[in-house]
mmCIF file of N, CA and C in Angstrom:
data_model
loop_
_atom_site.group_PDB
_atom_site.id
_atom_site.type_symbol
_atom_site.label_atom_id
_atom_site.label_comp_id
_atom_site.label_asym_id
_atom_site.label_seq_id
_atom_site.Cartn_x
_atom_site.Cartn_y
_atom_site.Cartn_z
ATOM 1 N N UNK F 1 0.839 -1.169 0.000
ATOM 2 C CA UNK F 1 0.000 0.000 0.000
ATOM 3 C C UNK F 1 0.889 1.238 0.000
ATOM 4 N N UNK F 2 0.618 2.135 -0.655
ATOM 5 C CA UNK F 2 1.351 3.595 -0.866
ATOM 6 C C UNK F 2 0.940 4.631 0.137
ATOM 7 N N UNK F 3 -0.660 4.516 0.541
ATOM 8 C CA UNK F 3 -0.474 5.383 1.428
ATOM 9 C C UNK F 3 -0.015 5.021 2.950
ATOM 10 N N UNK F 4 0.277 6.010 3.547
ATOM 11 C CA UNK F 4 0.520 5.507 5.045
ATOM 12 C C UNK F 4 -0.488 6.095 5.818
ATOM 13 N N UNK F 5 -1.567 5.246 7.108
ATOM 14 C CA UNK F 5 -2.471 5.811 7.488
ATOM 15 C C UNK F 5 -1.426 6.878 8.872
ATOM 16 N N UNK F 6 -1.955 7.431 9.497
ATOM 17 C CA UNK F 6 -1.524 8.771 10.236
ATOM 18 C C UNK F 6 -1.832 7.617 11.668
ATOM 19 N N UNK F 7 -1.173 8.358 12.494
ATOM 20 C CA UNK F 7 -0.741 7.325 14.206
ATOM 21 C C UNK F 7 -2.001 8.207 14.745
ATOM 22 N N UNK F 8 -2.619 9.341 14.458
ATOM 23 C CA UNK F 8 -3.525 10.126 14.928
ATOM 24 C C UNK F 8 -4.797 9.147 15.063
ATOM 25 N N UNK F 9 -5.092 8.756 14.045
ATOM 26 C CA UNK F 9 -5.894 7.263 13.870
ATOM 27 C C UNK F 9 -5.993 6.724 15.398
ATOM 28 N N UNK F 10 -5.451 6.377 16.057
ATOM 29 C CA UNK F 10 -5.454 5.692 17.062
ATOM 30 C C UNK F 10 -6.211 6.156 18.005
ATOM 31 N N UNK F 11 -5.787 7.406 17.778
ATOM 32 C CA UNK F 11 -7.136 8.388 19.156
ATOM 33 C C UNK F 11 -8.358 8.385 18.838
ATOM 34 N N UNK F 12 -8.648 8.102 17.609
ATOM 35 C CA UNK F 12 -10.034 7.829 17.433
ATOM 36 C C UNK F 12 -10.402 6.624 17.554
ATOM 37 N N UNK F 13 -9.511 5.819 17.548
ATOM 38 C CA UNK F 13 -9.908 4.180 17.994
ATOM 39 C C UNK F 13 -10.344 3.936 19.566
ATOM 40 N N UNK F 14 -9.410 4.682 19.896
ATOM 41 C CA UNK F 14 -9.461 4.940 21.794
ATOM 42 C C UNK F 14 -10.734 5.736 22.205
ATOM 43 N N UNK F 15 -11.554 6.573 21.464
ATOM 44 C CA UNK F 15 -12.616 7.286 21.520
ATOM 45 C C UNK F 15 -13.878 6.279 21.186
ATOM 46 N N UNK F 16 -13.413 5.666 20.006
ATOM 47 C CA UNK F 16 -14.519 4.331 19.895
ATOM 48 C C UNK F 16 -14.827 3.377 20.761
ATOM 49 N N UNK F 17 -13.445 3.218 21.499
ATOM 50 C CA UNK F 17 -13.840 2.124 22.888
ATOM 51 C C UNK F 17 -14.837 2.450 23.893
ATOM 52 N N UNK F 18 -14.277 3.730 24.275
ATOM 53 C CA UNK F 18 -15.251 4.788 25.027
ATOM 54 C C UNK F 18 -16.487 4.766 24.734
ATOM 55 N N UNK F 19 -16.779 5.127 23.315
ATOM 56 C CA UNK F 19 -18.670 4.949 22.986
ATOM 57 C C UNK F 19 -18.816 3.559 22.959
ATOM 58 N N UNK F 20 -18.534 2.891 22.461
ATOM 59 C CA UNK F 20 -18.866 1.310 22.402
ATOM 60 C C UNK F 20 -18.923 0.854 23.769
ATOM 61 N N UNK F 21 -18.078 0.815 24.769
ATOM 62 C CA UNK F 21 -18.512 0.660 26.237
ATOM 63 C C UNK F 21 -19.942 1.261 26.832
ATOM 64 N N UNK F 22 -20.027 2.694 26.499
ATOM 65 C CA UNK F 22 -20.852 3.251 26.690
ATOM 66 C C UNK F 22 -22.381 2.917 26.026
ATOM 67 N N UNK F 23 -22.399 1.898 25.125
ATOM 68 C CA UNK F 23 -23.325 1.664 23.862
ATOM 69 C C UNK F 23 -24.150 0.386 25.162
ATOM 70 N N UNK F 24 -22.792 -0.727 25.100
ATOM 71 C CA UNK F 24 -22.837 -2.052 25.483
ATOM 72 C C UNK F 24 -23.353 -1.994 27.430
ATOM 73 N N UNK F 25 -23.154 -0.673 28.087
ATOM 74 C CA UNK F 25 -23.982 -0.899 29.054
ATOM 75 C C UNK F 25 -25.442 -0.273 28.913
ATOM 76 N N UNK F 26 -25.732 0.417 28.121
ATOM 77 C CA UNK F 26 -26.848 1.474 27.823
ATOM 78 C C UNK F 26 -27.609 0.097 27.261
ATOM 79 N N UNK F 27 -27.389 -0.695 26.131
ATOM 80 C CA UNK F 27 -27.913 -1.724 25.658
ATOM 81 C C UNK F 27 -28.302 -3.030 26.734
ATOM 82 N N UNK F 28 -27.811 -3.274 27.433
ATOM 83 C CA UNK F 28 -27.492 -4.502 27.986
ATOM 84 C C UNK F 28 -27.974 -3.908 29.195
ATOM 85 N N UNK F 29 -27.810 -3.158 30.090
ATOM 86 C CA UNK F 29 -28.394 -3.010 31.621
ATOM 87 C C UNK F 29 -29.452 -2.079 31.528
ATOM 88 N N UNK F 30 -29.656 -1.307 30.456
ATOM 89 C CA UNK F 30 -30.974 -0.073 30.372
ATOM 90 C C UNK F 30 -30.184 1.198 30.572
ATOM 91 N N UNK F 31 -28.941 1.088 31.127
ATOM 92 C CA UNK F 31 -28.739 2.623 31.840
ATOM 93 C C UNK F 31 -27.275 2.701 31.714
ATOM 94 N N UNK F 32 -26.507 3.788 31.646
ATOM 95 C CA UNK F 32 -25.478 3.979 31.569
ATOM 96 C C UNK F 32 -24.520 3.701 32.908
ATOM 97 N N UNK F 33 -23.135 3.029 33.128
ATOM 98 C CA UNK F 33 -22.688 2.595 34.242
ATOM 99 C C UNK F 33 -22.238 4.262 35.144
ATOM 100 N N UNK F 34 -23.210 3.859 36.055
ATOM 101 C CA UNK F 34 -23.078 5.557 36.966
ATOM 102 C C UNK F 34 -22.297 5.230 37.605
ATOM 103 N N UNK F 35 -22.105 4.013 37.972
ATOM 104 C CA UNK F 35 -20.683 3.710 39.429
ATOM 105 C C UNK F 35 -19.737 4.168 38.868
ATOM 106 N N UNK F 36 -19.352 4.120 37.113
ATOM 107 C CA UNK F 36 -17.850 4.908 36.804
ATOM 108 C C UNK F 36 -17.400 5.995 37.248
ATOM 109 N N UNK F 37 -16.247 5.850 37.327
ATOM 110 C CA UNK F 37 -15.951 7.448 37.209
ATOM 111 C C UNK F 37 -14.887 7.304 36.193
ATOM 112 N N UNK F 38 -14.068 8.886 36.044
ATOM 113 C CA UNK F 38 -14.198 9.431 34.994
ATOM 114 C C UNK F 38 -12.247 8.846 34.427
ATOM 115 N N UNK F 39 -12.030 8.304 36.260
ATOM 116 C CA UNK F 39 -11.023 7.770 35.243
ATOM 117 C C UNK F 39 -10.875 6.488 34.745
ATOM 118 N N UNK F 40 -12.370 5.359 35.444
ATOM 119 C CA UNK F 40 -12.268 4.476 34.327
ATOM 120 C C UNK F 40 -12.409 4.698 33.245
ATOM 121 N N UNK F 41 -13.244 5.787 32.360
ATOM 122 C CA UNK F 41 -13.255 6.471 31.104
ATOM 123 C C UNK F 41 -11.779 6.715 30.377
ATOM 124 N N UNK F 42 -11.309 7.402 31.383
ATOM 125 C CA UNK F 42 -9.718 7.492 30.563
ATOM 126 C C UNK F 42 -8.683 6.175 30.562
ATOM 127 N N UNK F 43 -8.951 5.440 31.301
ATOM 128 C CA UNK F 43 -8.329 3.934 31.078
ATOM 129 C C UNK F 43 -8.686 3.239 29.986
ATOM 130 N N UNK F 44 -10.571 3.360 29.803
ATOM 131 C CA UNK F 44 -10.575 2.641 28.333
ATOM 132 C C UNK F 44 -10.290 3.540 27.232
ATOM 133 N N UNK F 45 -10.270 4.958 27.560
ATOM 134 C CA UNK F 45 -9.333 5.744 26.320
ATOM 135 C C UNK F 45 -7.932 4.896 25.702
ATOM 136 N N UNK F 46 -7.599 5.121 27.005
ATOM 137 C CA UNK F 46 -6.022 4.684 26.679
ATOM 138 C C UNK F 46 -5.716 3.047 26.444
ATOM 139 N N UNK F 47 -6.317 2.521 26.839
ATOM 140 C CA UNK F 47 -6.522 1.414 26.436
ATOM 141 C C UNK F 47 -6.856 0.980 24.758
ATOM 142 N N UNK F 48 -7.669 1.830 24.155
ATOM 143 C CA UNK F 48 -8.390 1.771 22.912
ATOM 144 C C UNK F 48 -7.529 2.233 22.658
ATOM 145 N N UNK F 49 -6.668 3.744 22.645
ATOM 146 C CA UNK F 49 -5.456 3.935 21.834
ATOM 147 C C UNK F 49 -4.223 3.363 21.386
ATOM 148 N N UNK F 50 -4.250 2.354 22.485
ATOM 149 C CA UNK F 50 -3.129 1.233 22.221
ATOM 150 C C UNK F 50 -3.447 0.481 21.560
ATOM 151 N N UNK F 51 -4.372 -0.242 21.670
ATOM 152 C CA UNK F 51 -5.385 -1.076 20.577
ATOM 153 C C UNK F 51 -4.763 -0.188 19.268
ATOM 154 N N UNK F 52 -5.136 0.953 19.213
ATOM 155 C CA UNK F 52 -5.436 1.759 18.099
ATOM 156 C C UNK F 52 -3.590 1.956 17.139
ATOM 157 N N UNK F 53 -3.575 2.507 18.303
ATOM 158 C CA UNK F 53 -1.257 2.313 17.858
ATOM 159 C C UNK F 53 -1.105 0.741 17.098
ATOM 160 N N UNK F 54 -1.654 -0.299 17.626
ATOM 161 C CA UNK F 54 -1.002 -1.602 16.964
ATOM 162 C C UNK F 54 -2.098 -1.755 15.682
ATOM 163 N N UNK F 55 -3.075 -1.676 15.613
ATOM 164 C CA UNK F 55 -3.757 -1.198 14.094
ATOM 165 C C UNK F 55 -2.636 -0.413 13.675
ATOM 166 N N UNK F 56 -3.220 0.729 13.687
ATOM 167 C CA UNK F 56 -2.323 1.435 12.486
ATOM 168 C C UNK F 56 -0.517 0.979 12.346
ATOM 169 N N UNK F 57 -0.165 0.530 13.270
ATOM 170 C CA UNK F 57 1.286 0.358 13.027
ATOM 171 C C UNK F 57 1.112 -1.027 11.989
ATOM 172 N N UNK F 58 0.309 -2.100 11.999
ATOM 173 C CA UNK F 58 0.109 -3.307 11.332
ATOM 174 C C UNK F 58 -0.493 -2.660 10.055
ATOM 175 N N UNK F 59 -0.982 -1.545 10.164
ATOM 176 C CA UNK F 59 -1.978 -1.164 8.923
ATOM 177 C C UNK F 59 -0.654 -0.849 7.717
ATOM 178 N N UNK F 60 0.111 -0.030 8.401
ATOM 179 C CA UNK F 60 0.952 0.771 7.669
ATOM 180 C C UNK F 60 2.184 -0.267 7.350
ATOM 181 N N UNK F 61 1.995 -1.194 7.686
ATOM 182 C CA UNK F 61 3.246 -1.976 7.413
ATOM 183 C C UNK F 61 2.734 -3.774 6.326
ATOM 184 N N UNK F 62 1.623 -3.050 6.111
ATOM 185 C CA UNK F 62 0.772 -3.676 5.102
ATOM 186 C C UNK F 62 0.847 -3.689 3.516
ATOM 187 N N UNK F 63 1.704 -4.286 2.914
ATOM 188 C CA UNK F 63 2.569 -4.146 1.603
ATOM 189 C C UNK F 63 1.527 -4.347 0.939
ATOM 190 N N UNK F 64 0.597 -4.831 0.937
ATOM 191 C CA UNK F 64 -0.954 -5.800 -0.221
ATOM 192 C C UNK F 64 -1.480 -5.261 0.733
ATOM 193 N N UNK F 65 -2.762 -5.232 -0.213
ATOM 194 C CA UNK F 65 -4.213 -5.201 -0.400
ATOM 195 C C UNK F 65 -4.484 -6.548 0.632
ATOM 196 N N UNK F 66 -4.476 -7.562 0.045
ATOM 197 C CA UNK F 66 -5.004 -8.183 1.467
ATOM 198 C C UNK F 66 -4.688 -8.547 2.466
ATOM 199 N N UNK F 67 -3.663 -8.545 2.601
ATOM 200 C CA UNK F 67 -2.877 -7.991 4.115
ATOM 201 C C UNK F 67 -3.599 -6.927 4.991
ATOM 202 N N UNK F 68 -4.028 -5.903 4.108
ATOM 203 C CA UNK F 68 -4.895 -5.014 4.179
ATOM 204 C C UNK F 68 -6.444 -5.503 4.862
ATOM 205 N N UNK F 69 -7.124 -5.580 3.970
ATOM 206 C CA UNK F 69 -7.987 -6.603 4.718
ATOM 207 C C UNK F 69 -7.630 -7.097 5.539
ATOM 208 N N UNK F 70 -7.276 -7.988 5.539
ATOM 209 C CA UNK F 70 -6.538 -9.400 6.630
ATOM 210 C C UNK F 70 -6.862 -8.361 8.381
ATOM 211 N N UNK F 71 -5.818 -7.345 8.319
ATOM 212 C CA UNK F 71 -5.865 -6.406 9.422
ATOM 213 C C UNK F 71 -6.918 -6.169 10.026
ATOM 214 N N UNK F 72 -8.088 -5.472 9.074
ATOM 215 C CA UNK F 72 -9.105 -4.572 9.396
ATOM 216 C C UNK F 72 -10.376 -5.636 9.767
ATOM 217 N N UNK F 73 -10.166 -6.757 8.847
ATOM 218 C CA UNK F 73 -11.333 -7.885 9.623
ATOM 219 C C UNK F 73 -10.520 -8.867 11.050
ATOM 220 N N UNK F 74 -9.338 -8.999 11.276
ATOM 221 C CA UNK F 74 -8.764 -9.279 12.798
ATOM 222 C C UNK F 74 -9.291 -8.019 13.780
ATOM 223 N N UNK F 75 -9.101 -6.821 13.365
ATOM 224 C CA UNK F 75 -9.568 -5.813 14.221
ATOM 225 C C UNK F 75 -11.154 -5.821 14.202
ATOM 226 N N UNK F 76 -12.082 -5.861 13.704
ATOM 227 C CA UNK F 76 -13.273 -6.393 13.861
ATOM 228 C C UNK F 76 -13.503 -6.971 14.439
ATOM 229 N N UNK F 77 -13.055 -8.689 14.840
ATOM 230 C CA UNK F 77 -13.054 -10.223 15.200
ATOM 231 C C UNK F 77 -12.929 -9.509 16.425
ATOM 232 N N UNK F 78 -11.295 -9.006 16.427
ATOM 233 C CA UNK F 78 -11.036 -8.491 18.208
ATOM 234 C C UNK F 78 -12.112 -7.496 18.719
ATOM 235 N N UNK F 79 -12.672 -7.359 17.976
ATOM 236 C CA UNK F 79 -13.841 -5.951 19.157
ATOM 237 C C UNK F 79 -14.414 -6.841 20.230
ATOM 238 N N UNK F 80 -15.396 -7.519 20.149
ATOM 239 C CA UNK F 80 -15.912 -8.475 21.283
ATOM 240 C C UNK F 80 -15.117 -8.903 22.367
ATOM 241 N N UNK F 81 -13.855 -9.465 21.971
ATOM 242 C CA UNK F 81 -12.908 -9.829 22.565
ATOM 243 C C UNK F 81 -12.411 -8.725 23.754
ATOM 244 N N UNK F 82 -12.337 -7.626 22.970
ATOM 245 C CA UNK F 82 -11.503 -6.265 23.176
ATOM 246 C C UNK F 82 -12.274 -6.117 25.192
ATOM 247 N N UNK F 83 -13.681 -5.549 24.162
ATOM 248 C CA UNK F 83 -14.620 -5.040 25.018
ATOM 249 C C UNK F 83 -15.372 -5.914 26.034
ATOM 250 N N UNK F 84 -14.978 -7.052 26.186
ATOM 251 C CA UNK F 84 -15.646 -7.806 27.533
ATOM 252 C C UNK F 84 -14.354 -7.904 28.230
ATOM 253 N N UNK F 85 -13.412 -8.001 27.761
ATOM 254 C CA UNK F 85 -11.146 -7.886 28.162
ATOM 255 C C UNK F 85 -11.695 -6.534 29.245
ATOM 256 N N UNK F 86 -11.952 -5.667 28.608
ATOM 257 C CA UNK F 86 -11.810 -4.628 29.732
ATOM 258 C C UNK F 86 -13.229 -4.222 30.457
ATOM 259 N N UNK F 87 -14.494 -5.023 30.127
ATOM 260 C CA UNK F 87 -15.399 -4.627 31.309
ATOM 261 C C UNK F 87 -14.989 -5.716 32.202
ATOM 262 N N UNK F 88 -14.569 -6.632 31.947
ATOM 263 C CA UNK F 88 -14.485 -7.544 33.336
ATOM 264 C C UNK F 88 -12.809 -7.000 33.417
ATOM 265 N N UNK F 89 -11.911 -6.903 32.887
ATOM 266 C CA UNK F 89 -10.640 -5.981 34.187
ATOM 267 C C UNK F 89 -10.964 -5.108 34.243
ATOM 268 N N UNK F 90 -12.404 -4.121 34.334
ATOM 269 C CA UNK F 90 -12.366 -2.878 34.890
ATOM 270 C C UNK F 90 -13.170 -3.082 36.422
ATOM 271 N N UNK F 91 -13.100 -4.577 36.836
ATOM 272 C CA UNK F 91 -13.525 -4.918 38.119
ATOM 273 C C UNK F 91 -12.088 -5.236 39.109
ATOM 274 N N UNK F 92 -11.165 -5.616 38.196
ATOM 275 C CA UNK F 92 -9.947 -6.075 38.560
ATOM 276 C C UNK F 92 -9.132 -4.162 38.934
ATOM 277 N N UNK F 93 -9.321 -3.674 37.866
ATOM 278 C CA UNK F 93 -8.739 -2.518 38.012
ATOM 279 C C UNK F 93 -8.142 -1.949 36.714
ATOM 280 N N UNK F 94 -7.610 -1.091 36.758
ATOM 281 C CA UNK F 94 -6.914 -0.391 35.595
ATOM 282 C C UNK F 94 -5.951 -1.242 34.974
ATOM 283 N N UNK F 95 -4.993 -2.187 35.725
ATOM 284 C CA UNK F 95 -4.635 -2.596 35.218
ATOM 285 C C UNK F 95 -5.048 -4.386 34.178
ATOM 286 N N UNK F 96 -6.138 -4.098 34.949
ATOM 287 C CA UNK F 96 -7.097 -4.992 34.565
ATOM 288 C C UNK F 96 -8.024 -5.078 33.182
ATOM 289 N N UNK F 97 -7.440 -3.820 32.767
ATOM 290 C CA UNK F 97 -8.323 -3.272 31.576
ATOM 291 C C UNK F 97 -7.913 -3.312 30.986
ATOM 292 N N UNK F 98 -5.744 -3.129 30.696
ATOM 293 C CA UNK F 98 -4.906 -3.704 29.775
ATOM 294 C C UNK F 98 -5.068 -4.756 29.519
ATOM 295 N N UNK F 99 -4.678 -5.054 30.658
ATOM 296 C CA UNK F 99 -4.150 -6.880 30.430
ATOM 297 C C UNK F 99 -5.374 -7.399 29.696
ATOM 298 N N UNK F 100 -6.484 -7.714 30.402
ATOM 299 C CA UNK F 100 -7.699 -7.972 29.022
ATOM 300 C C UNK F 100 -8.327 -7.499 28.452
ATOM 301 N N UNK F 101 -7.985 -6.501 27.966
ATOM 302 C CA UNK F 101 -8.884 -6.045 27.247
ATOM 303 C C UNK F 101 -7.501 -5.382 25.569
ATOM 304 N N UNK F 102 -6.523 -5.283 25.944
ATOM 305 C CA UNK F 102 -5.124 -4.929 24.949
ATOM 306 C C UNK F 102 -5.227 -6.138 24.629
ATOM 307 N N UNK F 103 -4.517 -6.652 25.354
ATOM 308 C CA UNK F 103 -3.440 -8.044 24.795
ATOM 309 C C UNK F 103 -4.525 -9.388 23.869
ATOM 310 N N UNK F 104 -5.198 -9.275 24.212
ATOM 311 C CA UNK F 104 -6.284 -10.192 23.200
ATOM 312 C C UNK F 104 -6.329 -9.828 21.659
ATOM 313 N N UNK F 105 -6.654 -8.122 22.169
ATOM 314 C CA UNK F 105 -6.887 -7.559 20.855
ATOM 315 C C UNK F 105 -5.521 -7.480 19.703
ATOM 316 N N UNK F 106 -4.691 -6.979 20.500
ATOM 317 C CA UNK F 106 -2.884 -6.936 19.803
ATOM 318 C C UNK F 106 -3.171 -8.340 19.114
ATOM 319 N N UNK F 107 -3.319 -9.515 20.048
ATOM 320 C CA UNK F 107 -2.386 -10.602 19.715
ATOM 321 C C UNK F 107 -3.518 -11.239 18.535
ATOM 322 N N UNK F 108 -5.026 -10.592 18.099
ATOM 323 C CA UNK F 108 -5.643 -11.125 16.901
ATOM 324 C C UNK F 108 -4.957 -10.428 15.380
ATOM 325 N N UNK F 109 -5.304 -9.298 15.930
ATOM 326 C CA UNK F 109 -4.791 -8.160 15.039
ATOM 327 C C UNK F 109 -3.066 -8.689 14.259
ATOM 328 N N UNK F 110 -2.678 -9.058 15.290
ATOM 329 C CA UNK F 110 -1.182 -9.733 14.903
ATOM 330 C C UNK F 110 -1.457 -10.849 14.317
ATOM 331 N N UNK F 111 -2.180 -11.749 14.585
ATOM 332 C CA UNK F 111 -2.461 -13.200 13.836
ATOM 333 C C UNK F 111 -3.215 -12.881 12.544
ATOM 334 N N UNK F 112 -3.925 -11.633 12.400
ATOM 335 C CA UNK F 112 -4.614 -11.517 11.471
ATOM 336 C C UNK F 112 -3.511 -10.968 10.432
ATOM 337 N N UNK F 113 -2.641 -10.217 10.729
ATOM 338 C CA UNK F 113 -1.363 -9.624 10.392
ATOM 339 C C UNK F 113 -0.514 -10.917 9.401
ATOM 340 N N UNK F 114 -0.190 -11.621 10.284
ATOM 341 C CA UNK F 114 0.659 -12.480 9.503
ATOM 342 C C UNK F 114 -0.225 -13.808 9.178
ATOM 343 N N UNK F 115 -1.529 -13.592 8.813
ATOM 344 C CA UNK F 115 -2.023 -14.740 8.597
ATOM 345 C C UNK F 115 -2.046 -14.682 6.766
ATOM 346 N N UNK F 116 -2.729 -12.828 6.942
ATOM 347 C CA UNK F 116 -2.573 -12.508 5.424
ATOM 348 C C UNK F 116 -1.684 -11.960 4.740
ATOM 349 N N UNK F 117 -0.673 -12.118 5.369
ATOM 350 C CA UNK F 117 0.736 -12.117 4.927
ATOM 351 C C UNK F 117 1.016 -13.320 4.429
ATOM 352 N N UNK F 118 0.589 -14.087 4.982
ATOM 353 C CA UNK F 118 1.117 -15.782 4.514
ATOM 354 C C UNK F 118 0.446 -15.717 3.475
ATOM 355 N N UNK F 119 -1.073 -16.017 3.123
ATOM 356 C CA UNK F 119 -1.647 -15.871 2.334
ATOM 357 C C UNK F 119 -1.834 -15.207 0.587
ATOM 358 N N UNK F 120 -1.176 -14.248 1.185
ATOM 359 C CA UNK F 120 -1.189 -12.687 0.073
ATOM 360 C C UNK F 120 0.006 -13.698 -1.220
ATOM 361 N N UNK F 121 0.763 -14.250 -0.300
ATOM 362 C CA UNK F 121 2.445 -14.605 -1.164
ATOM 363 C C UNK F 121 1.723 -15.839 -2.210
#
């Protein structure tokens, strides 16, 4: 791929976690989680931005088209994954919200990475 997507990308990925959390208790319990506060909000920011850093860093290092793909449907797959990773470690704690709720997502995104890499050849 010729273009390179921008690392800025990522903050909007980290903003998506945020509404999508916000979606998935509004949907699922009726009401928005009031026990939060505001810096579990910024944990799944930052959380989603990291998510968001290993997208675009896999995006941009995406030589083909379906490699390309390959990426953007692993990052899909990982949303579910992503987002139950960090409502259940956001009982554990902040750091609870990395550990499951990142590392699941990295490590699809990465399999999805070199799956269509294998593939593409």
């Amino acid at each position: 791929m010729d273009k390179k997507i921008s690392f800025l990308w990522a903050l909007g990925v980290g903003l998506l976690f945020v509404i999508l959390n916000l979606l998935t208790f509004l949907f699922r319990l009726g009401s928005l989680n009031a026990e939060a506060s505001f810096v579990d909000y910024v944990m799944f920011f930052l959380a989603g931005t990291l998510i968001g850093v290993a997208l675009v860093y896999f995006l941009r290092h995406s030589a083909a088209k379906p490699v390309f793909n390959a990426v953007w449907t692993a990052f899909v797959i990982s949303l579910p994954f992503a987002l139950f990773g960090m409502m259940f470690g956001g009982v554990v704690g902040g750091i609870g919200i990395f550990l499951l709720g990142v590392s699941p997502a990295v490590f699809i995104i990465g399999v999805g990475y070199y799956l269509g890499r294998a593939f593409a050849k």
